[in-house]
PDB file of C-alpha atoms in Angstrom:
ATOM      1  CA  MET A   1     -13.656  -8.438  10.510  1.00  0.00           C
ATOM      2  CA  PRO A   2     -11.147  -5.800   9.659  1.00  0.00           C
ATOM      3  CA  ILE A   3      -9.647  -5.349   5.971  1.00  0.00           C
ATOM      4  CA  GLY A   4      -6.252  -6.982   5.697  1.00  0.00           C
ATOM      5  CA  GLY A   5      -3.168  -5.001   5.754  1.00  0.00           C
ATOM      6  CA  ASP A   6      -1.053  -6.852   3.078  1.00  0.00           C
ATOM      7  CA  VAL A   7      -1.522  -8.707  -0.083  1.00  0.00           C
ATOM      8  CA  PRO A   8      -1.486 -12.426   1.264  1.00  0.00           C
ATOM      9  CA  THR A   9      -4.090 -11.390   3.923  1.00  0.00           C
ATOM     10  CA  LEU A  10      -6.349  -9.975   1.306  1.00  0.00           C
ATOM     11  CA  LEU A  11      -6.243 -12.589  -0.897  1.00  0.00           C
ATOM     12  CA  GLN A  12      -7.250 -15.012   1.915  1.00  0.00           C
ATOM     13  CA  GLN A  13     -10.299 -12.570   2.558  1.00  0.00           C
ATOM     14  CA  GLN A  14     -11.039 -12.627  -1.140  1.00  0.00           C
ATOM     15  CA  ASN A  15     -11.278 -16.383  -1.094  1.00  0.00           C
ATOM     16  CA  HIS A  16     -13.338 -16.394   1.939  1.00  0.00           C
ATOM     17  CA  CYS A  17     -15.671 -13.918   0.071  1.00  0.00           C
ATOM     18  CA  THR A  18     -16.021 -16.083  -2.980  1.00  0.00           C
ATOM     19  CA  VAL A  19     -17.003 -19.135  -0.859  1.00  0.00           C
ATOM     20  CA  LEU A  20     -19.595 -17.134   1.142  1.00  0.00           C
ATOM     21  CA  ARG A  21     -20.956 -15.772  -2.132  1.00  0.00           C
ATOM     22  CA  SER A  22     -21.315 -19.567  -3.347  1.00  0.00           C
ATOM     23  CA  GLU A  23     -23.041 -20.499  -0.016  1.00  0.00           C
ATOM     24  CA  LEU A  24     -25.542 -17.644  -0.148  1.00  0.00           C
ATOM     25  CA  LYS A  25     -26.308 -18.476  -3.789  1.00  0.00           C
ATOM     26  CA  GLU A  26     -26.908 -22.086  -2.819  1.00  0.00           C
ATOM     27  CA  ARG A  27     -29.264 -21.082  -0.003  1.00  0.00           C
ATOM     28  CA  GLU A  28     -31.040 -18.387  -2.058  1.00  0.00           C
ATOM     29  CA  TYR A  29     -33.345 -20.874  -3.615  1.00  0.00           C
ATOM     30  CA  LEU A  30     -34.494 -22.310  -0.364  1.00  0.00           C
ATOM     31  CA  VAL A  31     -35.046 -18.932   1.121  1.00  0.00           C
ATOM     32  CA  MET A  32     -37.001 -17.548  -2.031  1.00  0.00           C
ATOM     33  CA  SER A  33     -38.867 -20.618  -2.199  1.00  0.00           C
ATOM     34  CA  THR A  34     -40.150 -20.574   1.371  1.00  0.00           C
ATOM     35  CA  LEU A  35     -41.048 -16.957   1.271  1.00  0.00           C
ATOM     36  CA  ASP A  36     -43.128 -17.577  -1.829  1.00  0.00           C
ATOM     37  CA  GLN A  37     -44.861 -20.268  -0.105  1.00  0.00           C
ATOM     38  CA  ALA A  38     -45.544 -17.891   2.990  1.00  0.00           C
ATOM     39  CA  ARG A  39     -46.720 -15.308   0.533  1.00  0.00           C
ATOM     40  CA  MET A  40     -49.175 -17.767  -0.986  1.00  0.00           C
ATOM     41  CA  PHE A  41     -50.594 -18.828   2.205  1.00  0.00           C
ATOM     42  CA  LEU A  42     -51.052 -15.045   3.522  1.00  0.00           C
ATOM     43  CA  ALA A  43     -52.876 -14.345   0.128  1.00  0.00           C
ATOM     44  CA  ASP A  44     -55.681 -16.696   1.392  1.00  0.00           C
ATOM     45  CA  GLN A  45     -55.845 -14.974   4.710  1.00  0.00           C
ATOM     46  CA  PRO A  46     -57.917 -11.867   5.520  1.00  0.00           C
ATOM     47  CA  ILE A  47     -56.009  -8.595   6.029  1.00  0.00           C
ATOM     48  CA  GLU A  48     -56.569  -7.540   9.661  1.00  0.00           C
ATOM     49  CA  GLY A  49     -56.984  -4.012  10.621  1.00  0.00           C
ATOM     50  CA  PRO A  50     -54.443  -2.327  13.404  1.00  0.00           C
ATOM     51  CA  GLY A  51     -57.171  -2.964  16.079  1.00  0.00           C
ATOM     52  CA  GLU A  52     -58.638  -6.078  14.891  1.00  0.00           C
ATOM     53  CA  PRO A  53     -56.492  -8.536  16.674  1.00  0.00           C
ATOM     54  CA  ARG A  54     -57.378  -7.011  20.054  1.00  0.00           C
ATOM     55  CA  LYS A  55     -61.439  -7.398  19.416  1.00  0.00           C
ATOM     56  CA  ASN A  56     -63.177 -10.128  20.891  1.00  0.00           C
ATOM     57  CA  LEU A  57     -59.891 -11.588  22.567  1.00  0.00           C
ATOM     58  CA  GLN A  58     -60.589 -14.760  24.392  1.00  0.00           C
ATOM     59  CA  PRO A  59     -58.554 -16.990  26.333  1.00  0.00           C
ATOM     60  CA  LYS A  60     -56.487 -19.406  24.393  1.00  0.00           C
ATOM     61  CA  THR A  61     -58.501 -22.558  25.277  1.00  0.00           C
ATOM     62  CA  ASP A  62     -61.613 -20.814  23.747  1.00  0.00           C
ATOM     63  CA  LEU A  63     -59.922 -19.794  20.488  1.00  0.00           C
ATOM     64  CA  THR A  64     -62.128 -20.545  17.342  1.00  0.00           C
ATOM     65  CA  PRO A  65     -60.580 -22.084  14.511  1.00  0.00           C
ATOM     66  CA  GLU A  66     -60.723 -18.603  12.678  1.00  0.00           C
ATOM     67  CA  GLU A  67     -58.965 -16.950  15.442  1.00  0.00           C
ATOM     68  CA  LYS A  68     -56.271 -19.543  15.327  1.00  0.00           C
ATOM     69  CA  ALA A  69     -55.915 -19.152  11.658  1.00  0.00           C
ATOM     70  CA  ARG A  70     -55.632 -15.238  12.008  1.00  0.00           C
ATOM     71  CA  GLY A  71     -52.946 -15.923  14.930  1.00  0.00           C
ATOM     72  CA  LEU A  72     -50.935 -18.097  12.757  1.00  0.00           C
ATOM     73  CA  ALA A  73     -51.251 -15.666   9.647  1.00  0.00           C
ATOM     74  CA  ARG A  74     -49.912 -12.816  11.967  1.00  0.00           C
ATOM     75  CA  ALA A  75     -46.827 -14.895  12.962  1.00  0.00           C
ATOM     76  CA  ILE A  76     -45.935 -16.026   9.495  1.00  0.00           C
ATOM     77  CA  ARG A  77     -46.416 -12.551   8.112  1.00  0.00           C
ATOM     78  CA  LYS A  78     -44.042 -11.149  10.926  1.00  0.00           C
ATOM     79  CA  GLN A  79     -41.388 -13.739  10.282  1.00  0.00           C
ATOM     80  CA  THR A  80     -41.775 -13.454   6.467  1.00  0.00           C
ATOM     81  CA  GLY A  81     -40.909  -9.813   6.924  1.00  0.00           C
ATOM     82  CA  GLU A  82     -38.153 -10.495   9.160  1.00  0.00           C
ATOM     83  CA  VAL A  83     -36.516 -13.257   6.962  1.00  0.00           C
ATOM     84  CA  MET A  84     -36.631 -11.077   3.941  1.00  0.00           C
ATOM     85  CA  GLU A  85     -35.187  -7.851   5.770  1.00  0.00           C
ATOM     86  CA  ARG A  86     -32.351  -9.981   7.241  1.00  0.00           C
ATOM     87  CA  TRP A  87     -31.826 -11.814   4.013  1.00  0.00           C
ATOM     88  CA  GLU A  88     -31.409  -8.644   1.960  1.00  0.00           C
ATOM     89  CA  ARG A  89     -29.384  -7.103   5.037  1.00  0.00           C
ATOM     90  CA  LEU A  90     -26.875 -10.073   4.648  1.00  0.00           C
ATOM     91  CA  LYS A  91     -26.472  -9.947   0.972  1.00  0.00           C
ATOM     92  CA  GLY A  92     -25.946  -6.154   1.079  1.00  0.00           C
ATOM     93  CA  HIS A  93     -23.474  -6.743   3.865  1.00  0.00           C
ATOM     94  CA  MET A  94     -21.590  -9.508   1.815  1.00  0.00           C
ATOM     95  CA  GLY A  95     -21.559  -7.286  -1.362  1.00  0.00           C
ATOM     96  CA  GLY A  96     -20.247  -4.325   0.317  1.00  0.00           C
ATOM     97  CA  TRP A  97     -17.385  -6.333   2.290  1.00  0.00           C
ATOM     98  CA  GLN A  98     -16.469  -7.839  -0.963  1.00  0.00           C
ATOM     99  CA  SER A  99     -16.037  -4.657  -2.589  1.00  0.00           C
ATOM    100  CA  GLN A 100     -14.110  -3.382   0.058  1.00  0.00           C
ATOM    101  CA  VAL A 101     -11.580  -6.349  -0.034  1.00  0.00           C
ATOM    102  CA  GLU A 102     -11.219  -6.077  -3.698  1.00  0.00           C
ATOM    103  CA  ARG A 103     -10.740  -2.441  -3.599  1.00  0.00           C
ATOM    104  CA  ALA A 104      -8.035  -2.795  -0.778  1.00  0.00           C
ATOM    105  CA  LEU A 105      -6.574  -5.649  -2.832  1.00  0.00           C
ATOM    106  CA  GLU A 106      -6.181  -3.529  -5.792  1.00  0.00           C
ATOM    107  CA  ARG A 107      -4.481  -0.775  -3.916  1.00  0.00           C
ATOM    108  CA  LEU A 108      -2.274  -3.097  -1.880  1.00  0.00           C
ATOM    109  CA  GLN A 109      -0.862  -4.908  -5.023  1.00  0.00           C
ATOM    110  CA  GLU A 110      -0.273  -1.878  -6.535  1.00  0.00           C
ATOM    111  CA  LEU A 111       1.740  -0.630  -3.380  1.00  0.00           C
ATOM    112  CA  GLN A 112       3.481  -3.943  -3.050  1.00  0.00           C
ATOM    113  CA  SER A 113       4.456  -4.145  -6.993  1.00  0.00           C
ATOM    114  CA  SER A 114       6.107  -0.411  -6.480  1.00  0.00           C
ATOM    115  CA  MET A 115       7.655  -1.504  -3.098  1.00  0.00           C
ATOM    116  CA  ASP A 116       9.314  -4.539  -5.063  1.00  0.00           C
ATOM    117  CA  GLN A 117      10.517  -2.638  -8.024  1.00  0.00           C
ATOM    118  CA  LEU A 118      12.007   0.037  -5.506  1.00  0.00           C
ATOM    119  CA  ASP A 119      13.679  -2.664  -3.669  1.00  0.00           C
ATOM    120  CA  LEU A 120      15.348  -4.055  -6.784  1.00  0.00           C
ATOM    121  CA  ARG A 121      16.600  -0.669  -8.027  1.00  0.00           C
ATOM    122  CA  LEU A 122      17.939   0.025  -4.440  1.00  0.00           C
ATOM    123  CA  THR A 123      19.782  -3.168  -4.396  1.00  0.00           C
ATOM    124  CA  GLN A 124      21.454  -2.556  -7.702  1.00  0.00           C
ATOM    125  CA  ALA A 125      22.444   0.970  -6.413  1.00  0.00           C
ATOM    126  CA  GLU A 126      23.907  -0.343  -3.191  1.00  0.00           C
ATOM    127  CA  GLU A 127      25.924  -2.926  -4.941  1.00  0.00           C
ATOM    128  CA  ALA A 128      27.238  -0.263  -7.340  1.00  0.00           C
ATOM    129  CA  LYS A 129      28.156   1.758  -4.074  1.00  0.00           C
ATOM    130  CA  ALA A 130      29.762  -1.095  -2.474  1.00  0.00           C
ATOM    131  CA  THR A 131      32.327  -1.401  -5.259  1.00  0.00           C
ATOM    132  CA  TRP A 132      33.634   1.825  -4.555  1.00  0.00           C
ATOM    133  CA  GLN A 133      37.244   2.288  -2.842  1.00  0.00           C
ATOM    134  CA  PRO A 134      37.843   4.607  -0.043  1.00  0.00           C
ATOM    135  CA  VAL A 135      39.125   8.068  -1.135  1.00  0.00           C
ATOM    136  CA  GLY A 136      42.200   7.400   0.882  1.00  0.00           C
ATOM    137  CA  ASP A 137      43.033   4.281  -1.022  1.00  0.00           C
ATOM    138  CA  LEU A 138      42.797   5.709  -4.355  1.00  0.00           C
ATOM    139  CA  LEU A 139      45.778   6.281  -6.598  1.00  0.00           C
ATOM    140  CA  ILE A 140      46.430   9.882  -7.863  1.00  0.00           C
ATOM    141  CA  ASP A 141      45.699   8.607 -11.582  1.00  0.00           C
ATOM    142  CA  SER A 142      42.424   7.364 -10.662  1.00  0.00           C
ATOM    143  CA  LEU A 143      40.994  10.208  -8.951  1.00  0.00           C
ATOM    144  CA  GLN A 144      39.482  11.671 -12.037  1.00  0.00           C
ATOM    145  CA  ASP A 145      37.791   8.313 -13.214  1.00  0.00           C
ATOM    146  CA  HIS A 146      36.636   8.249  -9.575  1.00  0.00           C
ATOM    147  CA  ILE A 147      34.987  11.563  -9.773  1.00  0.00           C
ATOM    148  CA  ASP A 148      33.513  10.529 -13.123  1.00  0.00           C
ATOM    149  CA  LYS A 149      32.022   7.667 -11.490  1.00  0.00           C
ATOM    150  CA  THR A 150      30.461   9.390  -8.787  1.00  0.00           C
ATOM    151  CA  MET A 151      28.784  11.771 -10.984  1.00  0.00           C
ATOM    152  CA  THR A 152      27.378   8.938 -13.199  1.00  0.00           C
ATOM    153  CA  PHE A 153      26.141   7.399  -9.926  1.00  0.00           C
ATOM    154  CA  ARG A 154      24.388  10.546  -8.879  1.00  0.00           C
ATOM    155  CA  GLU A 155      22.541  10.521 -12.308  1.00  0.00           C
ATOM    156  CA  GLU A 156      21.631   7.017 -12.127  1.00  0.00           C
ATOM    157  CA  ILE A 157      20.044   7.297  -8.604  1.00  0.00           C
ATOM    158  CA  ALA A 158      18.099  10.405  -9.145  1.00  0.00           C
ATOM    159  CA  PRO A 159      14.957   8.791 -10.669  1.00  0.00           C
ATOM    160  CA  LEU A 160      14.780   6.651  -7.286  1.00  0.00           C
ATOM    161  CA  ARG A 161      13.658   9.873  -5.525  1.00  0.00           C
ATOM    162  CA  GLN A 162      10.498   9.830  -7.444  1.00  0.00           C
ATOM    163  CA  ASP A 163      10.067   5.820  -6.907  1.00  0.00           C
ATOM    164  CA  VAL A 164      10.332   6.559  -3.310  1.00  0.00           C
ATOM    165  CA  ARG A 165       7.598   9.362  -3.286  1.00  0.00           C
ATOM    166  CA  ILE A 166       5.012   7.243  -5.266  1.00  0.00           C
ATOM    167  CA  VAL A 167       5.594   4.498  -2.683  1.00  0.00           C
ATOM    168  CA  ASN A 168       4.673   6.609   0.245  1.00  0.00           C
ATOM    169  CA  GLU A 169       1.884   8.213  -1.489  1.00  0.00           C
ATOM    170  CA  LEU A 170       0.418   5.097  -2.353  1.00  0.00           C
ATOM    171  CA  SER A 171       0.778   4.110   1.254  1.00  0.00           C
ATOM    172  CA  ALA A 172      -1.043   7.236   2.551  1.00  0.00           C
ATOM    173  CA  GLU A 173      -3.748   6.701   0.149  1.00  0.00           C
ATOM    174  CA  LEU A 174      -4.812   3.601   2.330  1.00  0.00           C
ATOM    175  CA  THR A 175      -5.510   5.644   5.295  1.00  0.00           C
ATOM    176  CA  PRO A 176      -9.028   7.180   3.852  1.00  0.00           C
ATOM    177  CA  LEU A 177     -10.074   3.440   3.125  1.00  0.00           C
ATOM    178  CA  ASP A 178      -9.731   2.618   6.701  1.00  0.00           C
ATOM    179  CA  ILE A 179      -6.659   0.108   5.617  1.00  0.00           C
ATOM    180  CA  GLN A 180      -3.924  -0.347   8.164  1.00  0.00           C
ATOM    181  CA  LEU A 181      -0.548  -1.772   6.623  1.00  0.00           C
ATOM    182  CA  SER A 182       0.419  -4.994   8.439  1.00  0.00           C
ATOM    183  CA  SER A 183       3.611  -5.111  10.502  1.00  0.00           C
ATOM    184  CA  THR A 184       5.252  -7.025   7.766  1.00  0.00           C
ATOM    185  CA  ALA A 185       4.240  -4.527   4.928  1.00  0.00           C
ATOM    186  CA  ALA A 186       4.900  -1.338   7.212  1.00  0.00           C
ATOM    187  CA  ARG A 187       8.281  -2.771   7.955  1.00  0.00           C
ATOM    188  CA  GLN A 188       9.290  -3.310   4.692  1.00  0.00           C
ATOM    189  CA  LEU A 189       8.103   0.501   3.674  1.00  0.00           C
ATOM    190  CA  ASP A 190      10.149   1.622   6.493  1.00  0.00           C
ATOM    191  CA  GLN A 191      13.200  -0.266   5.457  1.00  0.00           C
ATOM    192  CA  LEU A 192      12.924   1.200   1.962  1.00  0.00           C
ATOM    193  CA  ASP A 193      12.904   4.695   3.238  1.00  0.00           C
ATOM    194  CA  MET A 194      15.922   4.032   5.306  1.00  0.00           C
ATOM    195  CA  ARG A 195      17.692   2.505   2.602  1.00  0.00           C
ATOM    196  CA  TRP A 196      16.853   5.358   0.193  1.00  0.00           C
ATOM    197  CA  LYS A 197      18.292   7.940   2.969  1.00  0.00           C
ATOM    198  CA  LEU A 198      21.510   5.858   3.374  1.00  0.00           C
ATOM    199  CA  LEU A 199      22.053   5.839  -0.416  1.00  0.00           C
ATOM    200  CA  GLN A 200      21.657   9.593  -0.422  1.00  0.00           C
ATOM    201  CA  VAL A 201      24.726   9.985   1.552  1.00  0.00           C
ATOM    202  CA  VAL A 202      26.371   9.170  -1.704  1.00  0.00           C
ATOM    203  CA  GLU A 203      24.232  11.589  -3.572  1.00  0.00           C
ATOM    204  CA  ILE A 204      25.624  14.590  -1.539  1.00  0.00           C
ATOM    205  CA  LEU A 205      28.547  14.243  -3.993  1.00  0.00           C
ATOM    206  CA  PRO A 206      29.863  17.932  -3.654  1.00  0.00           C
ATOM    207  CA  ASN A 207      31.422  16.960  -0.328  1.00  0.00           C
ATOM    208  CA  HIS A 208      32.790  13.638  -1.721  1.00  0.00           C
ATOM    209  CA  MET A 209      34.268  15.447  -4.711  1.00  0.00           C
ATOM    210  CA  GLN A 210      35.610  18.285  -2.614  1.00  0.00           C
ATOM    211  CA  ILE A 211      37.501  15.759  -0.664  1.00  0.00           C
ATOM    212  CA  LEU A 212      38.951  14.226  -3.826  1.00  0.00           C
ATOM    213  CA  GLU A 213      40.094  17.407  -5.060  1.00  0.00           C
ATOM    214  CA  GLN A 214      41.588  18.565  -1.937  1.00  0.00           C
ATOM    215  CA  THR A 215      43.774  15.224  -1.908  1.00  0.00           C
ATOM    216  CA  ARG A 216      44.606  16.059  -5.359  1.00  0.00           C
ATOM    217  CA  PHE A 217      45.713  19.510  -4.703  1.00  0.00           C
ATOM    218  CA  SER A 218      47.660  18.351  -1.545  1.00  0.00           C
ATOM    219  CA  THR A 219      49.606  16.088  -3.659  1.00  0.00           C
ATOM    220  CA  HIS A 220      50.515  18.397  -6.402  1.00  0.00           C
ATOM    221  CA  ILE A 221      51.619  20.921  -3.823  1.00  0.00           C
ATOM    222  CA  SER A 222      53.852  18.376  -2.278  1.00  0.00           C
ATOM    223  CA  PHE A 223      55.659  17.855  -5.501  1.00  0.00           C
ATOM    224  CA  LEU A 224      56.038  21.390  -6.490  1.00  0.00           C
ATOM    225  CA  PRO A 225      59.505  22.255  -4.376  1.00  0.00           C
ATOM    226  CA  SER A 226      61.159  18.917  -5.943  1.00  0.00           C
ATOM    227  CA  LEU A 227      60.453  20.328  -9.196  1.00  0.00           C
ATOM    228  CA  GLY A 228      61.870  23.860  -8.458  1.00  0.00           C
ATOM    229  CA  LEU A 229      58.385  25.507  -9.090  1.00  0.00           C
ATOM    230  CA  SER A 230      56.714  28.240  -7.016  1.00  0.00           C
ATOM    231  CA  THR A 231      54.312  27.105  -4.433  1.00  0.00           C
ATOM    232  CA  THR A 232      52.399  30.424  -4.528  1.00  0.00           C
ATOM    233  CA  PHE A 233      52.038  30.697  -8.297  1.00  0.00           C
ATOM    234  CA  SER A 234      51.216  27.023  -8.914  1.00  0.00           C
ATOM    235  CA  SER A 235      48.774  26.895  -5.870  1.00  0.00           C
ATOM    236  CA  TYR A 236      46.874  29.913  -7.815  1.00  0.00           C
ATOM    237  CA  SER A 237      46.813  27.947 -11.091  1.00  0.00           C
ATOM    238  CA  ILE A 238      45.600  24.937  -9.373  1.00  0.00           C
ATOM    239  CA  LEU A 239      42.896  26.726  -7.404  1.00  0.00           C
ATOM    240  CA  SER A 240      41.718  28.281 -10.567  1.00  0.00           C
ATOM    241  CA  THR A 241      41.223  24.883 -12.213  1.00  0.00           C
ATOM    242  CA  LEU A 242      39.316  23.537  -9.274  1.00  0.00           C
ATOM    243  CA  ALA A 243      37.119  26.549  -9.429  1.00  0.00           C
ATOM    244  CA  GLN A 244      36.269  25.854 -12.960  1.00  0.00           C
ATOM    245  CA  MET A 245      35.696  22.035 -12.131  1.00  0.00           C
ATOM    246  CA  ASN A 246      33.583  22.980  -9.094  1.00  0.00           C
ATOM    247  CA  ALA A 247      31.390  25.214 -11.178  1.00  0.00           C
ATOM    248  CA  ALA A 248      31.003  22.536 -13.472  1.00  0.00           C
ATOM    249  CA  PHE A 249      30.191  20.202 -10.773  1.00  0.00           C
ATOM    250  CA  ASN A 250      27.902  22.913  -9.239  1.00  0.00           C
ATOM    251  CA  ILE A 251      29.811  22.481  -5.893  1.00  0.00           C
ATOM    252  CA  SER A 252      28.875  24.994  -3.384  1.00  0.00           C
TER     253      SER A 252
END
């Protein structure tokens, strides 16, 4: 049975392991007592050499009681060895399987917890982004406030990059353990990566703020003639101011 690829499946497998462990424990007394009885019987039987069973071999109808007893002892000795070997193999397989399930469950729970936390933080960022007005709908007086808001937003979502990296690293660590994510878990991981990429469209704020500054610049220029000011001189002043702001915003 392959290792489960999500927490619910692994929890079911862990419960199955617990039930099997309990059943093996209940049957262990019967198995061991039967083997003990077999050993006690064999202890009273003579030990045959490798070639002894083939000596004086007679047809079954002519077997003496001693020969029948030796034949029975050989059969019991063989079955005792096979039962012990299979019993130990079963317990070893059960223990190994349970260890794999528990190790996988620990890793998957860590991954699921990280994905749930990332999902919550992405949702909060997406909700904040959804409240933004399009640049074209902003009033001139609110442009600076909007620029400040975008700068703050960039700082707030910056830690999400680390969260996304951790989630993908935890997922990559499952491969050496021969654990394949279920379709549900894999789809959730893909969706988180896609949502982060879409959110980063806002993180590329220099272009966003450049649009805002160009809008402000164009508006100022349109008012200059009505104020009797020189367009050339004022343009130079505004461009100088924008250059300072761009440097502060690290806009390239």
